[in-house]
Short mmCIF file of C-alpha atoms in Angstrom, two decimals:
data_model
loop_
_atom_site.label_atom_id
_atom_site.label_comp_id
_atom_site.label_asym_id
_atom_site.label_seq_id
_atom_site.Cartn_x
_atom_site.Cartn_y
_atom_site.Cartn_z
CA MET A 30 0.00 0.00 0.00
CA GLU A 31 1.35 3.42 -0.99
CA ASN A 32 1.87 5.84 1.89
CA LEU A 33 0.89 9.50 2.07
CA ASP A 34 3.75 11.99 1.85
CA SER A 35 3.94 15.54 3.15
CA ASP A 36 4.02 17.06 -0.34
CA LEU A 37 0.59 15.63 -1.13
CA LEU A 38 -0.74 16.81 2.23
CA ARG A 39 0.54 20.37 1.66
CA THR A 40 -1.13 20.48 -1.74
CA PHE A 41 -4.37 19.19 -0.23
CA VAL A 42 -4.32 21.81 2.56
CA ALA A 43 -3.61 24.62 0.07
CA VAL A 44 -6.57 23.66 -2.15
CA ALA A 45 -8.86 23.12 0.85
CA GLU A 46 -8.04 26.54 2.31
CA ALA A 47 -8.27 28.32 -1.07
CA GLY A 48 -11.54 26.67 -2.09
CA SER A 49 -10.36 25.96 -5.64
CA VAL A 50 -7.58 24.07 -7.41
CA THR A 51 -6.50 27.20 -9.29
CA ASP A 52 -6.12 29.35 -6.18
CA GLY A 53 -4.57 26.50 -4.24
CA ALA A 54 -1.98 26.01 -6.99
CA ALA A 55 -1.09 29.72 -6.79
CA ARG A 56 -0.47 29.43 -3.04
CA ILE A 57 2.12 26.70 -3.49
CA HIS A 58 3.54 28.18 -6.71
CA ARG A 59 2.63 25.23 -8.93
CA SER A 60 0.66 24.90 -12.13
CA GLN A 61 -3.02 24.00 -11.99
CA SER A 62 -2.40 20.78 -13.90
CA ALA A 63 0.36 19.66 -11.52
CA THR A 64 -1.83 20.44 -8.52
CA SER A 65 -4.77 18.50 -10.01
CA LEU A 66 -2.52 15.49 -10.59
CA GLN A 67 -1.40 15.54 -6.96
CA ILE A 68 -4.99 15.66 -5.72
CA LYS A 69 -5.85 12.72 -7.99
CA ARG A 70 -2.86 10.79 -6.65
CA LEU A 71 -3.95 11.54 -3.08
CA GLU A 72 -7.46 10.32 -3.83
CA SER A 73 -6.05 7.21 -5.49
CA ILE A 74 -4.03 6.36 -2.37
CA LEU A 75 -7.05 6.92 -0.12
CA GLY A 76 -9.50 5.23 -2.46
CA ARG A 77 -12.00 8.04 -1.87
CA PRO A 78 -12.46 11.61 -3.16
CA VAL A 79 -11.29 14.40 -0.85
CA PHE A 80 -13.21 17.13 -2.69
CA ASP A 81 -16.62 17.59 -4.29
CA ARG A 82 -17.06 20.04 -7.15
CA HIS A 83 -19.03 23.15 -6.22
CA GLY A 84 -19.56 25.67 -9.04
CA ARG A 85 -16.09 26.87 -10.04
CA GLY A 86 -14.54 25.72 -6.79
CA VAL A 87 -14.35 22.68 -4.54
CA VAL A 88 -15.67 21.73 -1.10
CA LEU A 89 -14.38 19.05 1.23
CA SER A 90 -15.95 15.62 1.03
CA ASP A 91 -16.52 13.62 4.21
CA ALA A 92 -13.11 12.00 3.72
CA GLY A 93 -11.54 15.38 3.06
CA GLN A 94 -12.94 16.82 6.28
CA THR A 95 -11.45 13.93 8.22
CA LEU A 96 -8.09 14.30 6.50
CA LEU A 97 -7.81 18.10 6.82
CA PHE A 98 -7.25 18.16 10.59
CA VAL A 99 -4.54 15.50 10.39
CA ALA A 100 -2.90 17.10 7.32
CA LYS A 101 -2.64 20.50 9.05
CA ASP A 102 -1.21 18.91 12.19
CA VAL A 103 1.39 16.86 10.28
CA THR A 104 2.60 19.74 8.11
CA ALA A 105 2.72 22.10 11.12
CA ARG A 106 4.84 19.60 13.06
CA LEU A 107 7.22 19.17 10.12
CA ASP A 108 7.58 22.94 9.77
CA ALA A 109 8.30 23.27 13.49
CA VAL A 110 11.05 20.63 13.29
CA GLN A 111 12.57 22.35 10.27
CA ARG A 112 12.60 25.68 12.10
CA GLU A 113 14.21 24.10 15.14
CA ILE A 114 16.94 22.47 13.07
CA SER A 115 17.56 25.57 10.93
CA HIS A 116 17.91 27.86 13.98
CA ASN A 117 21.56 26.93 14.22
CA SER A 118 22.32 27.33 10.52
CA VAL A 119 21.94 31.08 9.97
CA SER A 120 23.46 33.83 12.09
CA GLY A 121 25.07 37.25 11.74
CA LYS A 122 23.82 40.78 11.09
CA LEU A 123 21.64 42.00 8.24
CA ARG A 124 20.77 45.62 7.40
CA LEU A 125 17.55 45.82 5.38
CA GLY A 126 16.01 48.83 3.65
CA ILE A 127 12.33 48.69 2.74
CA PRO A 128 10.08 51.47 1.38
CA ASP A 129 7.95 53.28 3.92
CA ASP A 130 4.59 52.71 2.22
CA HIS A 131 5.22 49.13 1.11
CA GLY A 132 6.78 48.55 4.52
CA ARG A 133 3.59 49.30 6.39
CA ALA A 134 1.76 46.60 4.44
CA LYS A 135 4.44 43.94 4.31
CA LEU A 136 7.12 44.62 6.93
CA ALA A 137 5.33 42.78 9.75
CA THR A 138 4.87 39.68 7.56
CA ILE A 139 8.48 39.67 6.42
CA ILE A 140 9.97 40.23 9.87
CA ALA A 141 7.72 37.64 11.53
CA ALA A 142 8.55 34.98 8.93
CA PHE A 143 12.26 35.73 9.08
CA THR A 144 12.75 35.95 12.84
CA SER A 145 10.71 32.81 13.51
CA HIS A 146 13.07 30.83 11.30
CA HIS A 147 16.32 32.68 12.07
CA PRO A 148 16.30 34.11 15.61
CA LYS A 149 20.11 34.27 15.76
CA VAL A 150 20.28 36.91 13.01
CA GLU A 151 20.67 40.49 14.26
CA LEU A 152 18.26 42.44 12.04
CA GLU A 153 18.53 46.20 11.47
CA VAL A 154 15.62 47.61 9.41
CA THR A 155 15.44 51.03 7.74
CA CYS A 156 11.89 51.91 6.69
CA ALA A 157 12.11 55.15 4.70
CA LEU A 158 11.83 56.82 1.29
CA SER A 159 13.47 54.28 -0.98
CA ALA A 160 15.04 56.71 -3.46
CA HIS A 161 18.19 56.70 -1.32
CA PHE A 162 18.51 52.92 -1.02
CA PRO A 163 20.63 52.24 -4.16
CA ASP A 164 23.21 54.76 -2.95
CA ALA A 165 23.15 53.22 0.53
CA LEU A 166 23.85 49.79 -1.01
CA ASP A 167 26.78 51.22 -2.99
CA LYS A 168 28.22 52.79 0.17
CA GLU A 169 27.68 49.51 2.09
CA LEU A 170 25.29 51.18 4.53
CA LEU A 171 22.68 48.53 3.67
CA ASP A 172 23.07 44.84 2.86
CA LEU A 173 19.71 44.37 1.15
CA ALA A 174 17.02 46.78 -0.05
CA VAL A 175 13.61 46.91 -1.72
CA TYR A 176 12.79 49.98 -3.82
CA GLU A 177 10.96 51.20 -6.94
CA VAL A 178 12.30 51.84 -10.44
CA GLU A 179 10.86 52.29 -13.92
CA THR A 180 13.23 49.81 -15.56
CA PRO A 181 15.09 47.19 -13.47
CA SER A 182 18.79 46.67 -14.16
CA GLY A 183 20.50 43.33 -14.38
CA PHE A 184 21.29 43.12 -10.66
CA GLU A 185 17.77 44.07 -9.51
CA GLU A 186 15.21 41.30 -8.97
CA LEU A 187 11.62 42.22 -9.89
CA LEU A 188 9.18 41.60 -7.03
CA TYR A 189 6.02 43.40 -8.07
CA GLU A 190 4.78 45.52 -10.98
CA ASP A 191 2.16 48.21 -10.38
CA PRO A 192 0.65 50.22 -13.29
CA THR A 193 0.39 53.94 -12.55
CA CYS A 194 -2.46 56.35 -13.30
CA TRP A 195 -3.61 59.87 -12.53
CA VAL A 196 -6.15 59.87 -9.74
CA SER A 197 -8.55 62.37 -8.19
CA SER A 198 -11.22 62.37 -5.53
CA ALA A 199 -14.45 60.90 -6.90
CA HIS A 200 -16.21 63.96 -5.47
CA ARG A 201 -14.15 66.61 -7.29
CA ASP A 202 -14.21 67.47 -11.01
CA PHE A 203 -10.89 68.90 -12.15
CA SER A 204 -11.85 69.05 -15.84
CA VAL A 205 -13.12 72.62 -15.32
CA GLU A 206 -9.77 73.81 -13.89
CA GLU A 207 -7.70 75.93 -16.27
CA VAL A 208 -4.58 75.32 -14.17
CA LEU A 209 -4.51 71.77 -12.83
CA PRO A 210 -3.50 71.44 -9.15
CA VAL A 211 -1.23 68.45 -8.55
CA ALA A 212 0.30 66.63 -5.59
CA LEU A 213 3.83 65.27 -6.03
CA PHE A 214 6.67 63.72 -4.10
CA ASP A 215 8.91 66.45 -2.73
CA GLU A 216 12.26 64.76 -3.43
CA ALA A 217 13.97 63.72 -6.63
CA CYS A 218 12.73 60.19 -7.23
CA TRP A 219 11.22 57.98 -9.91
CA TRP A 220 7.62 58.92 -9.05
CA ARG A 221 8.21 62.68 -9.24
CA ASP A 222 10.10 62.41 -12.54
CA ALA A 223 7.34 60.25 -14.08
CA ALA A 224 4.62 62.67 -12.93
CA ILE A 225 6.38 65.78 -14.26
CA SER A 226 7.11 64.08 -17.59
CA SER A 227 3.43 63.15 -17.91
CA LEU A 228 2.35 66.71 -17.05
CA HIS A 229 4.66 68.17 -19.71
CA SER A 230 3.33 65.71 -22.32
CA ARG A 231 -0.21 66.90 -21.53
CA ARG A 232 0.82 70.41 -22.65
CA LYS A 233 -1.54 72.23 -20.32
CA PRO A 234 -0.78 74.48 -17.35
CA TYR A 235 -0.46 72.99 -13.86
CA ARG A 236 0.69 74.05 -10.41
CA ILE A 237 2.16 72.00 -7.59
CA VAL A 238 -0.03 72.64 -4.55
CA TYR A 239 1.06 69.78 -2.30
CA SER A 240 4.32 67.89 -1.74
CA SER A 241 4.96 64.78 0.32
CA GLN A 242 7.73 62.27 0.98
CA SER A 243 5.32 59.34 0.96
CA VAL A 244 2.56 57.74 -1.08
CA SER A 245 0.19 58.10 1.87
CA GLY A 246 0.77 61.86 1.85
CA VAL A 247 -0.11 62.15 -1.84
CA ILE A 248 -3.18 59.95 -1.31
CA ALA A 249 -4.32 62.22 1.55
CA ALA A 250 -4.16 65.28 -0.71
CA VAL A 251 -6.06 63.49 -3.47
CA GLU A 252 -8.73 62.19 -1.08
CA ALA A 253 -9.22 65.71 0.29
CA GLY A 254 -9.91 67.01 -3.23
CA ILE A 255 -6.94 69.37 -3.11
CA ALA A 256 -5.19 67.98 -6.19
CA VAL A 257 -4.73 65.10 -8.59
CA GLY A 258 -1.81 62.72 -8.11
CA LEU A 259 0.06 59.99 -9.91
CA LEU A 260 -0.48 56.75 -7.99
CA GLY A 261 -0.14 53.02 -8.44
CA ARG A 262 -3.33 51.13 -9.18
CA SER A 263 -2.73 49.11 -6.02
CA SER A 264 -3.41 52.32 -4.06
CA LEU A 265 -6.90 52.82 -5.49
CA HIS A 266 -9.94 52.43 -3.27
CA ILE A 267 -13.53 53.62 -3.02
CA GLY A 268 -13.63 57.41 -3.23
CA LEU A 269 -10.82 57.71 -5.79
CA SER A 270 -11.24 57.89 -9.58
CA VAL A 271 -8.82 57.34 -12.46
CA VAL A 272 -8.82 60.53 -14.58
CA ASN A 273 -6.23 59.90 -17.33
CA GLU A 274 -8.71 60.13 -20.21
CA ARG A 275 -10.95 62.77 -18.63
CA LEU A 276 -8.04 65.17 -18.09
CA GLY A 277 -6.14 64.37 -21.28
CA PHE A 278 -3.21 62.41 -19.86
CA GLY A 279 -1.47 59.81 -21.96
CA SER A 280 -0.30 56.43 -20.72
CA THR A 281 2.05 56.40 -17.75
CA PRO A 282 4.76 53.84 -16.95
CA ALA A 283 4.40 51.04 -14.44
CA SER A 284 6.26 51.17 -11.16
CA LYS A 285 8.46 48.13 -10.60
CA LEU A 286 9.32 47.09 -7.08
CA VAL A 287 12.75 45.45 -7.06
CA MET A 288 15.14 43.84 -4.60
CA ALA A 289 18.89 44.37 -4.71
CA SER A 290 21.77 43.40 -2.45
CA GLY A 291 25.14 44.83 -1.59
CA ARG A 292 28.35 42.93 -1.11
CA PRO A 293 27.42 39.91 1.04
CA LYS A 294 29.15 39.40 4.38
CA GLY A 295 28.29 35.71 4.44
CA HIS A 296 25.38 34.53 2.30
CA GLY A 297 23.25 33.01 5.05
CA PRO A 298 21.28 36.00 6.43
CA GLN A 299 21.01 37.71 3.05
CA ASP A 300 19.75 34.63 1.21
CA ALA A 301 17.29 33.81 3.99
CA MET A 302 15.85 37.33 3.97
CA LYS A 303 15.55 37.29 0.18
CA ALA A 304 13.44 34.15 0.47
CA ALA A 305 11.18 35.76 3.10
CA ILE A 306 10.73 38.88 0.95
CA ARG A 307 9.90 36.85 -2.16
CA THR A 308 7.26 34.91 -0.21
CA ALA A 309 5.67 38.11 1.16
CA PHE A 310 5.40 39.84 -2.19
CA LEU A 311 4.35 36.72 -4.07
CA SER A 312 1.39 36.46 -1.72
CA ARG A 313 0.52 40.06 -2.56
CA ALA A 314 0.72 39.40 -6.31
#
């Protein structure tokens, strides 16, 4: 009789928690076809289906409900053993730079995942405007950094791509304004350069009425109806409207969130943190 292995159980748990094979496959970074084959193999070993089809998703069968508790317990125990064994494998100091706005959303996830696996690493985190991070890496003030660019270079690993657009408050009509009020970043950075280039291409008068060092500051000005701002589509929410066509703006470039490292002082902490960052931003994508 063929035995169950942990890989099949992890796939089963991912699909059960996601409610569909497609979403479950995304969680474990596998193709839908490969995930389906693993579920079929699991069902073949058990001799019973673990899921019933439900619309476009799946629900647990009676056998699946019985298996889920055990599968979660087994995989959790294996992960705990791995963490315990790996505690002694990575140590040292790591200086990480992460953007202020992305940091608020993802920093807690990254730090929690990293420190639980590598408590012997001394972690120093800088959460700030990321325009200065490449220079800090060159000067060896940081070991690893996440920041935004328009076009990644060969040494920068792409984590996340966010299309940009001009945005206004849904309650304010700027099409009647002869001189368009805008909110921009107040330091030389990719976002400010992209916004000014787009404004010049529009060939209509504008005035800068609000400046901020952070995305949240620009969003606050836009929400208040003070100005329009260039934002990533990931920042949109109820109360904000995309106004590119209405105000005569052309297409704007996508922001690309990248990860880059300085000269490693031992690969262990740096490689481990890279893995934690990839996991955090893959879950966002």
